[in-house]
CSV table of C-alpha atoms and ligand atoms in Angstrom, one decimal:
chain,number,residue,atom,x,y,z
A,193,UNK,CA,-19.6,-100.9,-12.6
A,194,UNK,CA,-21.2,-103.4,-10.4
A,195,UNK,CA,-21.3,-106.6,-10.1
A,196,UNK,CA,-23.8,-109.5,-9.5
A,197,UNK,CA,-23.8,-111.3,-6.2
A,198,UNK,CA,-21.6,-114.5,-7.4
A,199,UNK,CA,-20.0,-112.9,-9.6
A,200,UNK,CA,-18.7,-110.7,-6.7
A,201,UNK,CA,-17.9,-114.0,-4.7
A,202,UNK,CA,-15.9,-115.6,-7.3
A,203,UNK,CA,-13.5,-112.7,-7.5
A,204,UNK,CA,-13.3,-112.6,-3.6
A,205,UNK,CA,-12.5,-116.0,-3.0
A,206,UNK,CA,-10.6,-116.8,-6.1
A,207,UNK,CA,-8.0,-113.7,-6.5
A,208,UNK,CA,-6.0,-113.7,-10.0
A,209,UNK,CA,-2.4,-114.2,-8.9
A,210,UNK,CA,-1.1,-111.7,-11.4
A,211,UNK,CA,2.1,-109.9,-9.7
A,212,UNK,CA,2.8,-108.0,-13.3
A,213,UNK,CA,5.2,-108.1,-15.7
A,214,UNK,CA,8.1,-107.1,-14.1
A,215,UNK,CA,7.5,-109.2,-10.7
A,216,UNK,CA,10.7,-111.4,-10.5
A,217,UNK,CA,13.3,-108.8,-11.9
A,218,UNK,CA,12.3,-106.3,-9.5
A,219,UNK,CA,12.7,-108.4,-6.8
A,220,UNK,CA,16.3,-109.5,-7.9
A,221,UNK,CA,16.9,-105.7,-7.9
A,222,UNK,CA,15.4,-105.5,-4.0
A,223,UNK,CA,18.0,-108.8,-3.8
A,224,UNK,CA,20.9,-107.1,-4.8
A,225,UNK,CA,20.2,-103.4,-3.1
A,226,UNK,CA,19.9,-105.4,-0.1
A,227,UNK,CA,23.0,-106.6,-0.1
A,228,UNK,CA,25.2,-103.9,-1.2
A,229,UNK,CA,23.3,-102.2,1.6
A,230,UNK,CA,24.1,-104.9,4.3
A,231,UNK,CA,27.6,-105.1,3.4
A,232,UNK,CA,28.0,-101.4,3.8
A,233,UNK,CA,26.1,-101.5,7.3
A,234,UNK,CA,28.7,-104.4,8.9
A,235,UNK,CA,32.0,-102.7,7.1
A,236,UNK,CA,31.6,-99.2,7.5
A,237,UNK,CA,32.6,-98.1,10.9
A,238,UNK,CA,29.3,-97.3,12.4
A,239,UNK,CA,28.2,-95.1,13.9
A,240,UNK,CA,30.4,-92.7,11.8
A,241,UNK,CA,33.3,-90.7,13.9
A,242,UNK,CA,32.5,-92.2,17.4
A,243,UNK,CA,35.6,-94.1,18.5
A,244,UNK,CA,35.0,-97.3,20.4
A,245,UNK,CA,37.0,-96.2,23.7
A,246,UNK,CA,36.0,-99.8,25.8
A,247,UNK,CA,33.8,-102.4,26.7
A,248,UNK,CA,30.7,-102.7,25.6
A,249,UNK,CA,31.1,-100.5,23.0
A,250,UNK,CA,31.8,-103.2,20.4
A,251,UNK,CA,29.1,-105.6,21.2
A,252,UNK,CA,26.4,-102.1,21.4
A,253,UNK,CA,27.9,-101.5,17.9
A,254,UNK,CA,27.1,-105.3,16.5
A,255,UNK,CA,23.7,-104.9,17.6
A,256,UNK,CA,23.5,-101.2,16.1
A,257,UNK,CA,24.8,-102.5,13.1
A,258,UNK,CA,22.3,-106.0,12.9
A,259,UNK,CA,19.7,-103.4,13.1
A,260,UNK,CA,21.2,-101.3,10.4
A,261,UNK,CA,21.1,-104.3,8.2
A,262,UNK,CA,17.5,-105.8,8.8
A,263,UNK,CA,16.0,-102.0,8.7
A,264,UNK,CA,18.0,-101.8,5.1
A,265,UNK,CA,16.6,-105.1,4.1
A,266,UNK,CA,13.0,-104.3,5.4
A,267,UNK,CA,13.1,-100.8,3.9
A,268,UNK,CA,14.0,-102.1,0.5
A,269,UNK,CA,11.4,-104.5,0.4
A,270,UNK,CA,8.4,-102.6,1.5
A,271,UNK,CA,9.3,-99.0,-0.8
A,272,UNK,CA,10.7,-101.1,-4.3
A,273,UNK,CA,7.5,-103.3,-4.2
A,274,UNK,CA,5.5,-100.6,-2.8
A,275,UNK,CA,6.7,-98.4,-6.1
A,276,UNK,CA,6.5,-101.1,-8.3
A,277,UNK,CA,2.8,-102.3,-7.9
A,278,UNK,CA,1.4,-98.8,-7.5
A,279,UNK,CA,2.8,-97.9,-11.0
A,280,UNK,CA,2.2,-101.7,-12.3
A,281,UNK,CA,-2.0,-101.6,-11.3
A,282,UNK,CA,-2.4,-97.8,-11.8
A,283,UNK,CA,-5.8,-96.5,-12.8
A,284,UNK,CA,-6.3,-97.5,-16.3
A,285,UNK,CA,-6.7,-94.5,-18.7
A,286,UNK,CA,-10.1,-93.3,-18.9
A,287,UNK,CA,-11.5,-95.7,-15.9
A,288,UNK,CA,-13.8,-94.4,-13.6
A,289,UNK,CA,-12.9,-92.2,-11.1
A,290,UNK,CA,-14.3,-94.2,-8.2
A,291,UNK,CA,-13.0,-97.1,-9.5
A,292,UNK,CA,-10.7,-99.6,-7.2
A,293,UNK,CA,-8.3,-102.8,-8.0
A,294,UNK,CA,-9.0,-106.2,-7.4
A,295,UNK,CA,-9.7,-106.7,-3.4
A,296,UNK,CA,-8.0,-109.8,-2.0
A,297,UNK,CA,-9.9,-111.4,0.8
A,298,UNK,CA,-8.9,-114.3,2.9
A,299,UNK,CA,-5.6,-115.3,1.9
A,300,UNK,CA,-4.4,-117.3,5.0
A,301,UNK,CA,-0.9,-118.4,3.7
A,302,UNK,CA,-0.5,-114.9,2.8
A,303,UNK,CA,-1.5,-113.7,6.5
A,304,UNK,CA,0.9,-116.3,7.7
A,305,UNK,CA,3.5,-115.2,6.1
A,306,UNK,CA,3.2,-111.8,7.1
A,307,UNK,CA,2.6,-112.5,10.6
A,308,UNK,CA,5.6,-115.2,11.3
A,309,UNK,CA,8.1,-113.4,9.6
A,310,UNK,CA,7.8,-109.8,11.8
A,311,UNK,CA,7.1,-112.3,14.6
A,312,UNK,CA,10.7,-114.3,14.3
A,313,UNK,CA,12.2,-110.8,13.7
A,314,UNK,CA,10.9,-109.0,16.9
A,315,UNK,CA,12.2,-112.3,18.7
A,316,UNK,CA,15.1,-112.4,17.1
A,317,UNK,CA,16.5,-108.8,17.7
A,318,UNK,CA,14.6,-109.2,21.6
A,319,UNK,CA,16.9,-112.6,22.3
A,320,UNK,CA,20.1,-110.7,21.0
A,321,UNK,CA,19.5,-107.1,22.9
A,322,UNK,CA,18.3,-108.8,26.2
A,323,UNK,CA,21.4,-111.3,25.5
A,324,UNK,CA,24.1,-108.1,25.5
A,325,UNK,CA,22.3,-106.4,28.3
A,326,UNK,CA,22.8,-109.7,30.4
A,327,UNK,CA,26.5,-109.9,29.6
A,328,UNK,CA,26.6,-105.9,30.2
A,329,UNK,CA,25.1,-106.3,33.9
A,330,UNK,CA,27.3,-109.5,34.6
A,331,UNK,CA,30.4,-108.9,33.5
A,332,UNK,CA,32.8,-108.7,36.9
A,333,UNK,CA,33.0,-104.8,36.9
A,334,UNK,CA,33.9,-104.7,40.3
A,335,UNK,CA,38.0,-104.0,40.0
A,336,UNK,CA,37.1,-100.3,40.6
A,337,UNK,CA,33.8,-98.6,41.9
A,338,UNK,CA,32.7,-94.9,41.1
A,339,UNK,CA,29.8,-92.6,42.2
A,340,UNK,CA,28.8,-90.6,39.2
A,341,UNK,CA,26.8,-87.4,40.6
A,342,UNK,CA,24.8,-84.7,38.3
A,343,UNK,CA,23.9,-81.7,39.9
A,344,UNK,CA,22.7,-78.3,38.1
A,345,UNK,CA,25.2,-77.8,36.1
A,346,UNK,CA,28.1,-80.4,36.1
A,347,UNK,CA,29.3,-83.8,37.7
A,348,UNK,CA,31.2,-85.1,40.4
A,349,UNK,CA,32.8,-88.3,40.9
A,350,UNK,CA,33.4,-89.9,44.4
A,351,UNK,CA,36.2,-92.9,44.6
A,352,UNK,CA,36.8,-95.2,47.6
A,353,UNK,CA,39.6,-93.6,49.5
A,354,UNK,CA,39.0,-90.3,48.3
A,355,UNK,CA,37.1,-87.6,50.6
A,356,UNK,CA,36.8,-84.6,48.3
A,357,UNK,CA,34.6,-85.5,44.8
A,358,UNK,CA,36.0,-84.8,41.6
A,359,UNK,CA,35.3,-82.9,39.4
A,360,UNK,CA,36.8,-85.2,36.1
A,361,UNK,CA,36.2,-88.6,35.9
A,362,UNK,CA,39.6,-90.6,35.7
A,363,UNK,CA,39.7,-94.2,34.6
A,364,UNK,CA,43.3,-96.5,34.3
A,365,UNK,CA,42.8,-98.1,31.3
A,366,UNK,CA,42.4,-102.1,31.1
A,367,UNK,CA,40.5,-101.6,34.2
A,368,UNK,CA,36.4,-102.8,34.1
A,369,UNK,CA,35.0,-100.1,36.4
A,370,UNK,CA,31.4,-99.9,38.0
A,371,UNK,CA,30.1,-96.9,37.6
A,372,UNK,CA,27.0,-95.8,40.1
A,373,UNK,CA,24.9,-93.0,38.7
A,374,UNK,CA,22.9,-90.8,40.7
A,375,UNK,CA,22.1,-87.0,40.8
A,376,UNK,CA,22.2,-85.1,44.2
A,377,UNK,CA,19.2,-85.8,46.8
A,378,UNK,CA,17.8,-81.6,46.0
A,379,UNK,CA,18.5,-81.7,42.3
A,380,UNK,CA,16.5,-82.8,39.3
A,381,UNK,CA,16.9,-85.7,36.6
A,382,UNK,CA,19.7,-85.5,34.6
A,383,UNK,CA,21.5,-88.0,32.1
A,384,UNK,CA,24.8,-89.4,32.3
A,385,UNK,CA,25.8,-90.5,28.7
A,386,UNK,CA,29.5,-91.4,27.7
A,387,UNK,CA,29.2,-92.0,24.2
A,388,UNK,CA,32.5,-93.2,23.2
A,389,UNK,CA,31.7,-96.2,25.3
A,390,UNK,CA,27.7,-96.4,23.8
A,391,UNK,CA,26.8,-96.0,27.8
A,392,UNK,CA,23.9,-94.1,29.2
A,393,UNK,CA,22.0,-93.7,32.2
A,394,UNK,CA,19.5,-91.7,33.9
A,395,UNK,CA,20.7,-89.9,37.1
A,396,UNK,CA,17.8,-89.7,39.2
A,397,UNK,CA,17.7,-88.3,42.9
A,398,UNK,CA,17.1,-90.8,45.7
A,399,UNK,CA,17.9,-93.7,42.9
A,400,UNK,CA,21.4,-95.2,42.0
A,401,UNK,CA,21.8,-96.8,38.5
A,402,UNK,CA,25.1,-98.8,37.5
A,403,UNK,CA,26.4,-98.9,33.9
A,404,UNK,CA,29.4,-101.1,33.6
A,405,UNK,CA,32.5,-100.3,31.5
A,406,UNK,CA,36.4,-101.1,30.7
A,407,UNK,CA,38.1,-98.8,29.0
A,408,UNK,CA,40.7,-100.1,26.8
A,409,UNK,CA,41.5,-96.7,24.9
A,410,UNK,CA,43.8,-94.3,26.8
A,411,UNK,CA,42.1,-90.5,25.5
A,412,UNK,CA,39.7,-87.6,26.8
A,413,UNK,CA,36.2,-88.0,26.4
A,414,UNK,CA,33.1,-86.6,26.8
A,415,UNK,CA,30.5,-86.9,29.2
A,416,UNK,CA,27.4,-85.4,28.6
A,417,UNK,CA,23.5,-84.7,30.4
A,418,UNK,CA,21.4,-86.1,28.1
A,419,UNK,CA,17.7,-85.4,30.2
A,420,UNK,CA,17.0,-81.6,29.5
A,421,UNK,CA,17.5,-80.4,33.4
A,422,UNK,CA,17.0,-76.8,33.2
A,423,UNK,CA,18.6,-73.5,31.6
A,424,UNK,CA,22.5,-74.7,31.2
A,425,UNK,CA,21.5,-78.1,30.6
A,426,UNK,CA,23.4,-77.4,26.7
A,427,UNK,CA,26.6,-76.4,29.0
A,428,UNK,CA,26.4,-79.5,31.3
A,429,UNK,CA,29.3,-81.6,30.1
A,430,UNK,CA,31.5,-83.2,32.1
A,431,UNK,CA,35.3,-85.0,31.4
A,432,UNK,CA,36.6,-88.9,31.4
A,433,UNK,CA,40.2,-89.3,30.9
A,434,UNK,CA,41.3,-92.8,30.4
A,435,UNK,CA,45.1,-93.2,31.4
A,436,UNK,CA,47.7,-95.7,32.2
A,437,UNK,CA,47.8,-97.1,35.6
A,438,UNK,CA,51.0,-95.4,36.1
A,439,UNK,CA,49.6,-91.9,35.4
A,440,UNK,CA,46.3,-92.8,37.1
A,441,UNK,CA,47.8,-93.5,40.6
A,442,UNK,CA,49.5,-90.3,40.6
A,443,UNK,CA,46.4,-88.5,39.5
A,444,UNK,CA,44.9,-90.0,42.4
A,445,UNK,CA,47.5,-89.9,45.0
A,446,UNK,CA,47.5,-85.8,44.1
A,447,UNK,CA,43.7,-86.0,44.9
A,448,UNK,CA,44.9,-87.1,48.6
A,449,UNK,CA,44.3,-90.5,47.5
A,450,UNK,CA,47.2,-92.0,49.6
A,451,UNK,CA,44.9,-91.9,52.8
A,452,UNK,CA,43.0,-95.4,53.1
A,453,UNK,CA,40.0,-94.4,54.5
A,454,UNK,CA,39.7,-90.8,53.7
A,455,UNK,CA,40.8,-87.5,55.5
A,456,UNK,CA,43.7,-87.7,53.5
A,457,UNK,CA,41.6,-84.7,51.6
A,458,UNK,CA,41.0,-82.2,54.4
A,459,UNK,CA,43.2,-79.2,53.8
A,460,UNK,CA,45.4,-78.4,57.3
A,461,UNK,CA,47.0,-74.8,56.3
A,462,UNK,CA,43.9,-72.5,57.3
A,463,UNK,CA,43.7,-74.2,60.8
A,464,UNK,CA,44.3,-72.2,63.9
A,465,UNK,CA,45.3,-72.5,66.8
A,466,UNK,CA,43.4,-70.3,69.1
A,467,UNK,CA,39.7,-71.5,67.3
A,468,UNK,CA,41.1,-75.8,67.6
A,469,UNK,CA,41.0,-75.1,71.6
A,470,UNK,CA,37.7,-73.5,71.7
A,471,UNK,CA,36.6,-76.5,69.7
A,472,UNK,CA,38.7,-79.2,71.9
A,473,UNK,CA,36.9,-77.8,75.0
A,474,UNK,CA,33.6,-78.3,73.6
A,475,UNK,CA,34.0,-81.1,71.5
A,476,UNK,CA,37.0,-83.2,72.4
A,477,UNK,CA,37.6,-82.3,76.6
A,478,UNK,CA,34.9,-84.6,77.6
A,479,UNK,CA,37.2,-87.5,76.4
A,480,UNK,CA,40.6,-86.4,75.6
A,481,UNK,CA,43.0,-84.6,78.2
A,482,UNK,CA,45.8,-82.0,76.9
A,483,UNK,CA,48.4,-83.8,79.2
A,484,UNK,CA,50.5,-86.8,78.5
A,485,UNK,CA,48.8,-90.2,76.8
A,486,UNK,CA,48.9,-91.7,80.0
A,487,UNK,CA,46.4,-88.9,81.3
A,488,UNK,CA,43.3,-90.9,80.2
A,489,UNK,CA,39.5,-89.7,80.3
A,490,UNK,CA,37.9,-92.1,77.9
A,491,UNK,CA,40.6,-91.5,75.5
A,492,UNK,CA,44.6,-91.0,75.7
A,493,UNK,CA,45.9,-87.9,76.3
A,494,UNK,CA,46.6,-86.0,73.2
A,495,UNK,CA,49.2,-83.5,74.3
A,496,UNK,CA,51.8,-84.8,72.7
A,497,UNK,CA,50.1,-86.5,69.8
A,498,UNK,CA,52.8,-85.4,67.4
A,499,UNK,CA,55.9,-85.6,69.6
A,500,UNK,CA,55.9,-88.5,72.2
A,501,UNK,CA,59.2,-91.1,72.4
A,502,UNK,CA,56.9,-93.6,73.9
A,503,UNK,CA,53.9,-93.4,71.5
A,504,UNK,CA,55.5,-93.4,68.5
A,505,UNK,CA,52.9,-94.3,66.2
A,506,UNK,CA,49.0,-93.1,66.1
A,507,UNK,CA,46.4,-95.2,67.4
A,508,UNK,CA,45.9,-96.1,63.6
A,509,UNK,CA,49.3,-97.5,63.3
A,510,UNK,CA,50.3,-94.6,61.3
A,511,UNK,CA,52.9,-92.0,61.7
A,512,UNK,CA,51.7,-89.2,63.4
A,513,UNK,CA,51.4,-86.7,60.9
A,514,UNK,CA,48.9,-83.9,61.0
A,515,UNK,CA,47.1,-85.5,58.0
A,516,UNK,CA,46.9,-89.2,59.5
A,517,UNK,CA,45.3,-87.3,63.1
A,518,UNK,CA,43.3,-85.8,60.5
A,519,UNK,CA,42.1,-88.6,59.5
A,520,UNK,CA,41.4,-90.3,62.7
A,521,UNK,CA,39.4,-87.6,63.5
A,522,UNK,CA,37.1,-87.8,60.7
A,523,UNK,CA,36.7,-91.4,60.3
A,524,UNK,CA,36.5,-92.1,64.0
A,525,UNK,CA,38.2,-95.3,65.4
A,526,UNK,CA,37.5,-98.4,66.5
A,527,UNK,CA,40.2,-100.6,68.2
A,528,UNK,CA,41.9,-102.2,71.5
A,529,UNK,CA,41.8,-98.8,73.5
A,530,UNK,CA,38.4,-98.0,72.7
A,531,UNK,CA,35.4,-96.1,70.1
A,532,UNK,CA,35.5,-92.4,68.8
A,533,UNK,CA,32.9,-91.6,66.4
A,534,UNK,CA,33.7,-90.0,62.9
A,535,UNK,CA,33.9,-86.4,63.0
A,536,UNK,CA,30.1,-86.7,61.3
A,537,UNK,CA,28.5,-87.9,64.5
A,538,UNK,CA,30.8,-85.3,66.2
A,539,UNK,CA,29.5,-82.7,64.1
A,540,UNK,CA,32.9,-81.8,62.7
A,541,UNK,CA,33.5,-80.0,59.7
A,542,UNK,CA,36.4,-80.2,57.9
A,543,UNK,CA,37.7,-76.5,58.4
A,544,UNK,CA,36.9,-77.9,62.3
A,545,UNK,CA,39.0,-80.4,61.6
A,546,UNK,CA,42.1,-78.4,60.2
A,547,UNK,CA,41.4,-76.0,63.7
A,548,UNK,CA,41.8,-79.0,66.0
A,549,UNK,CA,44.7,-80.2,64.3
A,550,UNK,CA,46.4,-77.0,64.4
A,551,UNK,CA,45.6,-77.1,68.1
A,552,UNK,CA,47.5,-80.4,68.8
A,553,UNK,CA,50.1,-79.7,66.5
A,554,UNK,CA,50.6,-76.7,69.1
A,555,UNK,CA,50.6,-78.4,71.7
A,556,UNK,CA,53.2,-81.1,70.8
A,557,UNK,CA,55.8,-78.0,70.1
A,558,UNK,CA,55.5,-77.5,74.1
B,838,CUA,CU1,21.7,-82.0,33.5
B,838,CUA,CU2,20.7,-81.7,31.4
């Protein structure tokens, strides 16, 4: 059916408000949806079954839940009207097939309004993510410092003071903990997702990325790769066990955690004798004697390292235990007698190691 030119440009410019019969009680109905809806978004213990084990598990669940809410309200708005004027301004019965509806032109409050209010709502939900982030990357997480490190197919977890990595993550609970995330410098991408603390990150090789938590719910959880890494990548999981301090310290003290500085780790037993004097005289004679301390080269004699009235203490200060020599020898030493580079620069391994000290320890028994 067409229409004349200004009859055409008075229904353009001039649209017919007419929002139908049942306008304003559907839109109490989108009212009252919404809320039921909202209130069962900020009760219900979202997301369902996943404890909050720490920090910032709460304020990642506020946000989850804010968005619940406005997605509930914006849903119900956009479907009930959506519905409602497509069965309100249906074809009429026996209209033309290629007929259409009235066609509303240049309505600028209309545009407005449906530009401000996504507008304030993008800005809204921006301010309050970029706000928890901030307090995420700020928050002093500094108490206690792990490496996180994917490989194909698992983790391992380096602490201070620790030599060997780990194969479990253990946290004391109460405790905000840094955690660096990396994967190994030959390996691929993985993720490194904890998500009874809402925490994830990529581990990438050659790049170290730091999530921040506290735990503040002693329990087992799960760690999990969440970048698809290769064929095992379903079996890559890995374990954090959040314990008191108490039980924490003796985990770590078993770990060979007693040793400041490392070495602590380095098992002795499989040490021998005869291969530690092959390696002294290459690696060690240049510096160190087999005679007295007093015998100096660069170094004291180490003779009688374990067993000498007059030196009764290491260089380190400590008592001379295998493990403390140990660990002088694979740190290195700097101090008032002089500089021996770790056992890295010395090219020591730490079955090397365990030979030489079983060498020394020989020797004292002279
Ligand atoms: Cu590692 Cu998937």
């Amino acid at each position: 059916m067409p229409f004349r030119e200004d009859q055409l440009a008075q229904r353009v410019v001039k649209p017919k408000t007419n929002l139908g019969p049942g306008f304003w009680p559907i839109t109490a109905l989108i009212v009252v949806v919404s809320a039921v809806m909202v209130y069962l978004v900020e009760t219900s213990p979202l997301p369902i079954g996943l404890v909050q084990a720490g920090g910032p598990a709460d304020s990642v669940d506020a946000l989850f839940r804010f968005l619940g809410a406005t997605g509930a309200v914006i849903f119900n708005v956009v479907t009930i009207y959506t519905i409602y004027f497509a069965i309100v301004f249906r074809a009429p019965k026996g209209a033309p097939p290629n007929s259409i509806g009235v066609q509303i032109h240049d309505a600028p409050v209309l545009e407005f309004w449906w530009t401000a209010i996504p507008t304030i709502l993008v800005v809204i939900l921006s301010i309050y993510s970029v706000k928890i982030w901030a307090d995420l990357q700020n928050t002093a997480g500094d108490v206690l410092t792990v490496e996180a490190i994917g490989y194909q197919f698992g983790f391992q977890f380096r602490y201070p003071k620790l030599t060997t990595p780990t194969s479990e993550l253990h946290l004391p609970v109460g405790t905000p903990t840094t955690i660096h995330v990396t994967s190994r410098s030959t390996d691929v991408i993985h993720g490194f997702w904890i998500p009874e603390f809402r925490q994830k990150a990529d581990m990438v090789p050659g790049l170290v990325n730091t999530i921040r938590i506290t735990p503040t719910r002693i329990g087992t959880y799960r760690i999990i790769c969440s970048e698809f890494c290769g064929v095992a990548h379903g079996g890559m999981k890995g374990t954090l066990i959040v314990q008191s301090q108490q039980d924490f310290d003796k985990w770590f003290a078993q770990q060979g955690g007693q040793h400041a500085g490392g070495g602590g780790g380095i098992p002795l037993s499989a040490g021998t004798v005869s291969a530690g004097q092959a390696l002294f005289g290459q690696k060690c004679s240049v510096c160190h004697s087999v005679g007295p301390f007093s015998q100096k080269i660069v170094g004291p004699g180490l003779g009688q390292i374990f067993n000498d009235p007059a030196h009764p203490k290491l260089v380190d200060g400590a008592a001379p235990t295998p493990q403390d020599a140990a660990k002088i020898i694979h740190d290195g030493y700097s101090g008032d007698i002089g500089t021996m580079p770790s056992a890295q620069v010395n090219g020591l391994s730490n079955p090397d190691i365990a030979n030489l000290v079983a060498y020394l320890a020989s020797l004292s028994k002279k």
